[in-house]
XYZ file of C-alpha atoms in Angstrom:
674
model
C 0.000 0.000 0.000
C 1.291 3.431 -0.907
C 2.922 4.716 2.265
C 5.268 7.659 2.772
C 7.187 8.597 5.903
C 7.551 12.356 5.960
C 9.363 12.651 9.248
C 10.853 10.607 12.066
C 11.836 12.492 15.155
C 12.471 12.831 18.846
C 11.099 15.298 21.362
C 13.712 15.589 24.094
C 13.080 16.151 27.782
C 13.475 19.919 27.383
C 10.719 19.980 24.750
C 13.088 20.526 21.801
C 12.308 18.762 18.514
C 14.884 16.725 16.565
C 13.375 15.753 13.179
C 14.692 13.720 10.246
C 12.867 14.424 6.982
C 12.397 11.986 4.107
C 11.174 12.063 0.519
C 9.612 9.514 -1.795
C 12.039 6.963 -3.259
C 15.619 6.563 -2.036
C 16.719 8.377 1.132
C 20.185 8.143 2.671
C 21.198 8.989 6.220
C 25.003 8.917 6.435
C 27.391 9.549 9.271
C 29.945 8.195 11.670
C 29.373 5.720 14.471
C 27.195 6.463 17.504
C 25.270 9.331 15.934
C 21.844 7.678 15.958
C 21.583 6.301 12.412
C 20.546 2.807 13.532
C 18.190 4.358 16.070
C 15.898 5.459 13.217
C 14.866 1.901 12.348
C 14.352 1.115 16.041
C 12.253 4.267 16.564
C 10.098 3.313 13.587
C 9.708 -0.226 14.928
C 8.808 1.061 18.395
C 6.223 3.509 17.053
C 4.853 0.706 14.895
C 3.778 -1.157 17.993
C 6.829 -3.176 19.058
C 6.525 -4.583 22.551
C 10.289 -4.229 22.990
C 12.078 -0.941 23.508
C 15.272 -1.487 21.517
C 16.530 2.036 20.786
C 20.317 1.856 21.428
C 21.201 3.156 24.863
C 23.104 6.417 24.908
C 22.443 10.059 24.168
C 19.082 9.369 22.550
C 17.607 7.151 25.276
C 18.988 9.445 27.979
C 17.245 12.493 26.531
C 14.213 11.258 24.593
C 10.762 12.111 25.923
C 8.714 11.149 22.828
C 9.480 9.284 19.615
C 7.196 10.155 16.693
C 6.558 9.496 13.007
C 4.599 11.610 10.521
C 3.376 9.419 7.695
C 0.920 9.291 4.859
C -1.087 6.155 4.005
C -3.028 6.240 0.712
C -3.592 9.987 0.952
C -4.422 10.006 4.685
C -2.031 11.770 7.048
C -1.334 10.779 10.627
C 1.156 11.196 13.443
C 1.992 8.208 15.617
C 4.226 8.264 18.677
C 5.402 6.375 21.774
C 6.810 7.486 25.092
C 9.797 5.418 26.285
C 8.530 5.573 29.865
C 4.940 4.453 29.054
C 5.090 1.183 27.090
C 1.402 0.320 27.440
C 0.149 3.345 25.503
C 0.739 4.967 22.109
C -0.197 8.237 20.429
C -2.385 8.480 17.355
C -3.611 11.677 15.712
C -5.066 12.171 12.263
C -4.199 15.227 10.144
C -5.613 16.697 6.943
C -2.121 17.347 5.559
C 1.521 17.113 6.546
C 2.384 20.149 8.646
C 5.867 19.841 10.178
C 5.531 23.173 11.962
C 2.652 21.797 14.043
C 4.844 19.100 15.606
C 6.198 20.224 18.970
C 6.108 19.075 22.569
C 2.610 20.487 23.167
C 1.255 18.666 20.093
C 1.336 15.341 21.908
C -1.741 15.863 24.033
C -2.314 13.116 26.617
C -5.875 12.640 25.339
C -4.526 11.159 22.092
C -2.625 8.396 23.890
C -4.543 5.087 23.856
C -3.874 1.525 25.039
C -1.272 -0.239 22.907
C -3.579 -3.099 21.832
C -6.308 -0.686 20.757
C -3.647 1.450 19.065
C -2.334 -1.436 16.957
C -5.846 -2.427 15.876
C -6.697 1.185 15.038
C -3.538 1.602 12.979
C -4.107 -1.734 11.258
C -7.462 -0.549 9.943
C -5.657 1.877 7.627
C -4.042 -1.054 5.862
C -6.516 -3.917 6.350
C -10.262 -4.350 6.641
C -10.484 -7.765 8.258
C -11.628 -9.007 11.649
C -11.910 -12.807 11.513
C -9.384 -15.070 9.757
C -10.679 -18.445 10.935
C -11.537 -20.775 8.082
C -12.752 -23.414 10.539
C -15.169 -22.756 13.392
C -14.549 -26.310 14.600
C -10.849 -25.558 15.023
C -11.781 -22.384 16.904
C -14.098 -24.336 19.210
C -11.193 -26.631 20.106
C -9.074 -23.697 21.271
C -9.055 -22.475 24.823
C -12.018 -20.172 25.534
C -13.164 -20.560 21.922
C -10.488 -18.038 20.917
C -10.202 -16.633 17.405
C -7.045 -17.132 15.356
C -4.595 -14.262 15.576
C -5.690 -11.595 13.126
C -3.125 -9.805 10.951
C -1.330 -7.049 12.801
C 0.789 -4.091 11.803
C 3.562 -6.024 13.511
C 3.398 -8.591 10.702
C 4.237 -5.848 8.189
C 7.599 -5.130 9.801
C 8.986 -8.448 8.549
C 8.697 -7.053 5.009
C 9.897 -3.530 5.856
C 12.877 -3.748 8.222
C 16.364 -5.042 7.519
C 18.344 -4.334 10.657
C 22.114 -4.105 10.812
C 22.438 -7.677 12.087
C 19.966 -8.993 9.508
C 20.693 -7.256 6.198
C 23.629 -9.584 5.424
C 22.690 -12.511 7.657
C 23.162 -15.973 6.161
C 20.791 -17.699 8.591
C 17.782 -15.382 8.478
C 15.978 -13.300 5.878
C 13.026 -11.779 7.689
C 12.774 -9.731 10.843
C 10.946 -11.537 13.707
C 11.150 -14.930 11.974
C 13.357 -16.250 14.762
C 10.071 -16.610 16.665
C 8.232 -19.555 15.102
C 4.817 -18.161 16.006
C 5.571 -14.864 14.238
C 6.952 -16.690 11.209
C 3.921 -18.980 10.949
C 1.541 -16.028 11.283
C 3.301 -14.069 8.525
C 3.153 -17.072 6.185
C -0.506 -17.722 7.063
C -1.434 -14.059 6.543
C 0.483 -13.385 3.325
C -2.566 -14.347 1.261
C -4.410 -11.528 3.028
C -1.567 -9.030 2.601
C -1.370 -9.720 -1.136
C -5.110 -9.213 -1.555
C -5.743 -12.842 -2.538
C -8.504 -13.160 0.078
C -10.794 -10.812 1.990
C -13.236 -11.098 4.872
C -15.827 -12.776 2.627
C -13.390 -15.621 1.978
C -13.261 -16.534 5.663
C -17.014 -16.081 6.140
C -17.692 -18.333 3.152
C -15.187 -20.907 4.423
C -16.841 -20.958 7.845
C -20.310 -21.245 6.300
C -19.178 -24.076 4.042
C -17.798 -25.954 7.023
C -21.055 -25.419 8.957
C -23.226 -26.606 6.074
C -20.948 -29.563 5.402
C -21.162 -30.581 9.074
C -24.969 -30.355 8.887
C -24.945 -32.389 5.676
C -22.768 -35.068 7.253
C -25.085 -35.187 10.292
C -28.099 -35.759 8.034
C -26.233 -38.448 6.100
C -25.387 -40.147 9.399
C -29.030 -39.869 10.457
C -30.110 -41.306 7.124
C -27.679 -44.181 7.573
C -28.859 -44.712 11.165
C -32.466 -44.776 9.950
C -31.535 -47.361 7.371
C -29.820 -49.523 9.983
C -32.784 -49.101 12.334
C -35.193 -50.004 9.537
C -33.170 -53.125 8.785
C -33.192 -54.023 12.482
C -36.938 -53.510 12.760
C -37.451 -55.477 9.564
C -35.561 -58.409 11.069
C -37.636 -58.216 14.272
C -41.060 -57.573 12.727
C -40.821 -59.931 9.735
C -40.962 -63.240 11.689
C -43.809 -61.990 13.929
C -45.777 -60.851 10.894
C -45.171 -64.135 9.059
C -46.229 -66.182 12.083
C -49.313 -64.000 12.642
C -50.442 -64.493 9.024
C -49.778 -68.236 9.296
C -51.836 -68.481 12.483
C -54.688 -66.616 10.770
C -54.416 -69.091 7.878
C -53.776 -66.410 5.228
C -52.233 -67.641 1.990
C -51.557 -64.082 0.813
C -50.254 -61.188 2.868
C -52.961 -58.559 3.457
C -50.207 -56.046 4.317
C -46.639 -56.431 3.110
C -43.687 -55.866 5.427
C -42.704 -52.692 3.545
C -46.204 -51.260 3.890
C -46.084 -51.865 7.619
C -42.649 -50.219 7.973
C -43.546 -47.293 5.730
C -46.495 -46.221 7.893
C -46.725 -48.084 11.221
C -49.776 -46.198 12.543
C -51.791 -46.829 9.411
C -50.772 -50.498 9.581
C -52.064 -50.752 13.170
C -55.424 -49.254 12.139
C -55.742 -51.707 9.261
C -54.706 -54.696 11.420
C -57.611 -53.921 13.761
C -59.968 -54.765 10.896
C -57.855 -57.648 9.560
C -57.043 -59.570 12.737
C -60.576 -60.478 13.748
C -62.121 -63.911 14.660
C -64.292 -64.156 11.571
C -61.266 -63.943 9.273
C -59.433 -66.872 10.850
C -59.151 -69.874 8.485
C -59.326 -72.722 11.003
C -58.723 -75.544 8.540
C -55.658 -73.901 6.993
C -52.279 -75.621 7.233
C -50.302 -72.379 6.631
C -48.929 -72.481 10.165
C -47.587 -75.981 9.602
C -46.063 -74.920 6.286
C -44.427 -71.984 8.020
C -43.150 -74.291 10.784
C -41.724 -76.733 8.224
C -40.026 -73.916 6.326
C -38.412 -72.631 9.500
C -37.112 -76.111 10.353
C -35.686 -76.475 6.849
C -33.927 -73.106 7.116
C -32.600 -74.070 10.557
C -31.105 -77.318 9.244
C -29.442 -75.455 6.369
C -27.942 -72.858 8.697
C -26.697 -75.520 11.120
C -24.974 -77.317 8.230
C -23.280 -74.079 7.186
C -22.221 -73.495 10.791
C -20.608 -76.935 11.013
C -18.651 -76.257 7.821
C -17.369 -72.959 9.208
C -16.448 -74.557 12.524
C -14.352 -77.127 10.673
C -12.637 -74.279 8.765
C -11.911 -72.533 12.072
C -10.375 -75.675 13.507
C -8.251 -76.222 10.402
C -6.957 -72.631 10.409
C -6.061 -72.844 14.107
C -4.120 -76.032 13.406
C -2.223 -74.333 10.553
C -1.363 -71.409 12.814
C 0.024 -73.769 15.455
C 2.079 -75.596 12.810
C 3.366 -72.279 11.462
C 4.497 -71.180 14.908
C 6.249 -74.500 15.449
C 7.892 -74.401 12.012
C 9.219 -70.851 12.475
C 10.606 -71.719 15.892
C 12.356 -74.841 14.538
C 13.763 -73.020 11.499
C 15.357 -70.441 13.795
C 17.103 -73.200 15.679
C 18.357 -74.917 12.516
C 21.938 -74.086 11.576
C 23.835 -75.029 8.485
C 26.980 -77.054 9.269
C 30.083 -74.929 8.936
C 32.120 -77.866 7.546
C 31.361 -81.270 6.058
C 34.067 -83.969 6.266
C 34.503 -85.751 2.939
C 36.714 -88.852 2.794
C 37.807 -91.083 -0.042
C 37.034 -94.847 -0.137
C 39.832 -97.310 -0.852
C 39.475 -100.965 -1.756
C 41.177 -103.060 0.994
C 42.356 -105.601 -1.527
C 43.617 -103.619 -4.514
C 44.026 -100.285 -2.789
C 42.053 -98.583 -5.554
C 40.485 -95.207 -4.604
C 36.841 -94.657 -5.499
C 35.342 -91.133 -6.131
C 31.659 -92.159 -6.171
C 31.091 -91.683 -2.426
C 32.985 -88.385 -2.499
C 30.695 -86.999 -5.237
C 27.635 -88.075 -3.230
C 29.006 -86.310 -0.146
C 29.561 -83.101 -2.109
C 25.987 -83.229 -3.422
C 24.679 -83.837 0.099
C 26.609 -80.848 1.435
C 25.177 -78.615 -1.327
C 21.675 -79.839 -0.531
C 22.139 -79.125 3.195
C 23.410 -75.593 2.477
C 20.522 -74.980 0.075
C 17.917 -76.157 2.587
C 19.433 -74.057 5.371
C 19.411 -70.973 3.130
C 15.782 -71.590 2.163
C 14.809 -71.991 5.818
C 16.648 -68.818 6.743
C 14.730 -66.843 4.113
C 11.359 -68.479 4.732
C 8.754 -65.772 5.352
C 6.081 -66.520 7.966
C 2.485 -66.617 6.718
C 0.791 -66.648 10.134
C -0.697 -63.194 9.485
C -2.627 -64.520 6.469
C -4.021 -67.374 8.531
C -4.998 -64.989 11.323
C -6.820 -62.710 8.871
C -8.741 -65.695 7.488
C -9.546 -66.808 11.024
C -11.089 -63.425 11.863
C -13.342 -63.613 8.793
C -14.484 -67.146 9.629
C -15.210 -66.207 13.249
C -17.336 -63.273 12.111
C -19.314 -65.566 9.790
C -19.783 -68.080 12.612
C -21.041 -65.303 14.881
C -23.522 -64.115 12.236
C -24.804 -67.630 11.587
C -25.185 -68.206 15.321
C -27.485 -65.201 15.589
C -29.575 -66.387 12.619
C -29.863 -69.910 14.096
C -30.954 -68.551 17.471
C -33.600 -66.415 15.755
C -34.963 -69.403 13.854
C -34.993 -71.494 17.014
C -36.970 -68.808 18.833
C -39.554 -68.680 16.022
C -39.871 -72.481 16.007
C -40.134 -72.499 19.782
C -42.893 -69.881 19.693
C -44.933 -71.966 17.244
C -44.437 -75.070 19.341
C -45.463 -73.139 22.458
C -48.619 -71.844 20.771
C -49.495 -75.461 19.800
C -49.141 -76.503 23.431
C -51.427 -73.674 24.505
C -54.086 -74.810 22.021
C -53.801 -78.326 23.402
C -54.660 -76.912 26.846
C -58.053 -75.710 25.543
C -56.963 -72.087 24.901
C -58.485 -70.570 21.773
C -56.500 -69.881 18.642
C -57.751 -66.301 18.643
C -56.210 -65.671 22.077
C -52.833 -66.803 20.744
C -53.297 -64.563 17.705
C -54.115 -61.577 19.938
C -50.944 -62.161 21.964
C -48.917 -62.184 18.737
C -50.753 -59.065 17.529
C -49.972 -57.293 20.807
C -46.263 -58.139 20.403
C -46.366 -56.729 16.881
C -48.028 -53.483 18.028
C -45.441 -52.971 20.784
C -42.711 -53.025 18.133
C -44.653 -50.738 15.812
C -45.136 -48.203 18.626
C -41.352 -47.863 18.956
C -40.864 -47.399 15.221
C -40.529 -43.628 14.766
C -38.016 -43.130 11.991
C -37.620 -39.730 10.333
C -39.295 -39.404 6.989
C -36.626 -40.228 4.392
C -38.310 -37.926 1.907
C -37.845 -34.974 4.280
C -34.207 -35.934 4.829
C -33.607 -36.169 1.096
C -35.119 -32.727 0.564
C -32.943 -31.189 3.297
C -29.844 -32.888 1.890
C -30.660 -31.618 -1.586
C -31.014 -28.044 -0.317
C -27.734 -28.269 1.588
C -25.943 -29.612 -1.478
C -27.182 -26.645 -3.525
C -25.986 -24.188 -0.870
C -22.552 -25.833 -0.650
C -22.219 -25.817 -4.441
C -23.041 -22.101 -4.467
C -20.377 -21.386 -1.838
C -17.831 -23.495 -3.746
C -18.508 -21.379 -6.827
C -17.951 -18.216 -4.775
C -14.705 -19.609 -3.326
C -13.345 -20.533 -6.757
C -12.596 -16.889 -7.538
C -10.036 -16.803 -4.704
C -7.873 -19.817 -5.665
C -5.242 -18.993 -3.059
C -2.733 -21.673 -4.090
C -2.665 -20.425 -7.677
C -2.394 -16.814 -6.486
C 0.614 -17.582 -4.296
C 2.318 -19.474 -7.128
C 1.783 -16.555 -9.495
C 3.065 -14.104 -6.863
C 6.193 -16.215 -6.354
C 6.697 -16.389 -10.121
C 6.507 -12.593 -10.407
C 9.004 -12.073 -7.573
C 11.371 -14.653 -9.097
C 11.141 -12.881 -12.441
C 11.946 -9.523 -10.821
C 14.848 -11.045 -8.840
C 16.396 -12.320 -12.066
C 16.453 -8.770 -13.450
C 17.518 -7.031 -10.242
C 20.117 -9.614 -9.242
C 22.122 -9.461 -12.445
C 23.190 -5.891 -11.590
C 24.765 -6.829 -8.247
C 28.259 -8.220 -7.694
C 27.527 -11.819 -6.749
C 30.510 -14.150 -6.755
C 31.378 -15.642 -10.137
C 30.165 -19.119 -9.140
C 26.642 -17.684 -8.662
C 26.410 -15.866 -11.975
C 24.006 -15.560 -13.530
C 22.178 -15.456 -10.224
C 19.011 -17.549 -10.340
C 17.214 -16.914 -7.042
C 13.975 -18.703 -6.273
C 11.501 -17.673 -3.567
C 8.164 -19.144 -2.503
C 5.391 -17.283 -0.685
C 4.106 -20.683 0.453
C 7.265 -21.610 2.396
C 9.275 -18.333 2.466
C 12.400 -20.232 1.412
C 15.057 -18.592 -0.774
C 17.683 -20.453 -2.775
C 19.861 -20.196 -5.868
C 19.091 -22.871 -8.471
C 21.986 -24.020 -10.647
C 21.720 -25.064 -14.286
C 21.737 -28.686 -13.081
C 18.758 -28.036 -10.820
C 20.742 -28.027 -7.565
C 19.269 -25.836 -4.826
C 21.826 -23.756 -2.900
C 20.257 -22.089 0.119
C 21.403 -18.775 1.562
C 23.421 -20.323 4.395
C 25.563 -22.204 1.857
C 26.266 -19.320 -0.494
C 29.627 -18.211 0.831
C 30.671 -14.598 1.330
C 28.905 -11.715 3.085
C 28.455 -9.943 -0.258
C 26.365 -12.855 -1.530
C 24.212 -12.787 1.597
C 23.766 -9.019 1.351
C 22.735 -9.107 -2.301
C 20.349 -11.999 -1.692
C 18.581 -9.956 0.978
C 18.444 -6.801 -1.102
C 17.463 -8.582 -4.325
C 14.600 -10.389 -2.606
C 13.231 -7.346 -0.796
C 13.459 -5.087 -3.831
C 11.680 -7.729 -5.929
C 8.944 -8.126 -3.307
C 8.375 -4.384 -3.030
C 8.271 -4.133 -6.803
C 5.489 -6.701 -6.778
C 3.753 -4.929 -3.877
C 3.877 -1.649 -5.817
C 2.433 -3.386 -8.867
C -0.519 -4.584 -6.767
C -1.219 -1.015 -5.627
C -3.976 -0.713 -3.015
C -4.719 -4.455 -3.326
C -1.547 -5.036 -1.295
C -1.780 -3.993 2.347
C 1.976 -4.064 3.084
C 3.330 -0.482 3.430
C 5.693 0.523 0.619
C 8.577 1.308 2.976
C 11.930 -0.484 3.278
C 14.662 0.254 5.849
C 18.210 -0.942 5.111
C 20.523 -0.442 8.078
C 24.279 -0.516 7.395
C 24.196 -2.588 4.170
C 27.840 -1.726 3.328
C 29.204 -3.345 6.484
C 30.290 -6.382 4.433
C 32.739 -4.095 2.598
C 33.752 -1.866 5.508
C 33.737 -4.046 8.652
C 36.026 -1.600 10.473
C 33.535 1.241 9.984
C 31.844 0.097 13.178
C 34.526 2.251 14.809
C 34.047 5.136 12.393
C 34.895 8.343 14.306
C 36.298 10.447 11.425
C 35.079 13.926 10.590
C 34.787 12.988 6.877
C 34.176 9.824 4.938
C 37.467 10.287 3.049
C 39.359 10.289 6.349
C 37.680 7.074 7.358
C 38.514 5.478 3.995
C 42.197 6.182 4.608
C 41.996 4.561 8.040
C 40.231 1.549 6.531
C 42.880 1.163 3.833
C 45.606 1.237 6.444
C 43.985 -1.612 8.352
C 43.789 -3.906 5.341
C 46.370 -6.597 4.608
C 48.089 -7.190 1.281
C 45.795 -10.145 0.624
C 42.668 -7.975 0.903
C 41.525 -6.016 -2.105
C 41.997 -2.259 -2.262
C 39.312 -0.105 -0.695
C 38.698 1.562 -4.063
C 37.383 -1.782 -5.348
C 34.917 -1.938 -2.485
C 33.922 1.699 -3.060
C 32.995 0.771 -6.642
C 30.814 -2.080 -5.369
C 29.167 0.274 -2.844
C 28.576 2.929 -5.493
C 26.975 0.283 -7.683
C 24.734 -0.781 -4.781
C 23.422 2.750 -4.238
C 23.180 3.336 -7.976
C 20.975 0.266 -8.369
C 18.764 1.399 -5.467
C 18.321 4.782 -7.138
C 17.649 3.243 -10.559
C 15.164 0.848 -8.943
C 13.156 3.648 -7.300
C 13.027 5.699 -10.489
C 11.951 2.661 -12.526
C 9.150 1.709 -10.112
C 7.860 5.278 -10.078
C 7.844 5.327 -13.870
C 5.861 2.064 -14.057
C 3.444 2.553 -11.150
C 3.196 6.293 -10.522
C 4.908 6.055 -7.145
C 8.051 4.533 -5.715
C 8.555 2.490 -2.583
C 10.342 4.582 0.015
C 13.782 3.144 0.771
C 15.611 4.553 3.795
C 19.283 3.580 4.010
C 21.334 4.369 7.110
C 25.056 3.918 6.485
C 28.607 5.252 6.827
C 29.167 5.584 3.065
C 29.230 9.134 1.710
C 30.272 11.261 -1.255
C 29.548 8.477 -3.733
C 29.250 8.852 -7.495
C 26.148 7.157 -8.857
C 26.077 5.677 -12.342
C 22.626 7.020 -13.197
C 23.663 10.658 -12.750
C 21.626 11.273 -9.591
C 23.489 13.464 -7.114
C 24.295 11.593 -3.920
C 23.866 14.852 -1.994
C 20.237 15.057 -3.111
C 19.542 11.620 -1.650
C 21.213 12.569 1.640
C 19.057 15.714 1.794
C 20.907 17.205 4.750
C 20.953 13.985 6.784
C 24.743 13.835 7.172
C 25.843 13.196 10.734
C 29.591 13.510 11.041
C 29.749 16.624 13.173
C 26.348 16.087 14.828
C 23.832 13.316 15.582
C 20.105 12.678 15.634
C 19.781 14.733 18.829
C 21.646 17.967 18.160
C 22.411 19.967 20.143
C 22.504 17.642 23.118
C 20.218 19.045 25.834
C 22.098 20.328 28.851
C 20.870 19.300 32.258
C 20.032 22.095 34.669
C 22.808 22.656 37.161
């Protein structure tokens, strides 16, 4: 998102203002050590909601009362600030335009300071319009206190904006805050939001799809349960119904089993007019036919059971033999040596080879058998699997046999009752009562209603799926990675990578956040294995420039601010500049040259590399502005000065008065009252 820092500053304890002004595009703050250059990135980070107060201790921390930033976000102006002594609050104030003259100690009214959590959410709203990033309400329900997933924060943006002094040429890390796994995972999870691939509707649709799918699955389970219940009732009602019809002497069923199950109450009403004394066929032999049929089925099932029981016994025997065989084969050992002797005739002393050949063949056979035994694979598992299947079949047959026996027993019992002078109709009424008890418990949901609800849910889910198709996050991230890789190829070829990495072929993925150089043979060389500090530096810069080029191309669809801090990028060329105390950069160059050995290259060679670095940064900013109408703001804090850029831009214009060799960020230093 188009963002411009107009001013970063400090209000000291005396009320004096110490501002640093910036322009669009490339800005350079140059100076010697301990002047406050690196403090600028820390002040920005602190004002951007950091929980840690990391401004370097010294003159600044001893005198600072308020740190502030004046910035512009998509045409809206604001001033944000923090007090070093009040970490739980931050200052936010909106302005109609940038007015540097308005900023003074009295500007920071206490009424504009708000709680830090509220402050971060309020500031986030300028970049993002999103409140809920849970795709799964079930996952949320499983969290403690039903907590939402962490929503994107302005703190996530800093990973794409800040390259601190200890990070800009680091071989182990690319992104600020990624040393904390939680922060890294959040940035990766939220990148699809930052790049505009998804919005709030995406998460609402995802949650609704999950809810509807859960409801659909519940109905399917209910439908399945109804089916199982119907099958169970069918198995319980069918024999009673068959016996009742047989006792009545009916040849044909007045009501089929399916009719009874489909509408139990209607079936009961109809049975009241069917099961009456005058409809009993006393001379019918249907009951005997039914009894005979049940006996025949019982005999068949018992025969099947006996067959299965024999199979079970046979399998158990095979398993026992297998166990015994494996145990014996483990104990068997091939003889290490076999003694072979010649036979000699006692009379003529003639030697015979026949027995020797037989012994050799026997030894080969023994070795072969021992090898086969050693490699024999047990098959007990196959037997055990077969045994489980047979046992299940035996169990099922046992239930069927018991059911048949109960039905036969009931018929035999009813015959005994008739023999004791009880009427047939009384027996029929008892059977009818048993049937009605079962029908009273049969209350299955109407399958037609379930089908209609399932059909409606399917239509709703299909509609949501169609709405979600337009997001296609995976494809969007692949395309974003492809764009960044394409930009890195162009940017990287202008930096001085080592010869073994030319042409540089960097590859980055927004899905994993990994960066590596891919050789012509397809080998992946990750940052940590790429050798010198210059390679690490250029990998960092190439990646971040390529990303910000892509962010600028996205315009307002990208929520990441178009600001990039590079702190001390030339340290890989001037390691001794950490002790830079010279009044001019030329003086410091002479000191640096004097500290170098004969094996190190001349400082002029490094100056050329540094000039190329700043030249490419300037060319980059001008190119992005030409293509997109605005340039990302790059703020470089460094020791390098008085450089000659290849694109003709005056280095002095980029410094814009921010040269700190005879002064620092806080200048003059406030004097304490005596």
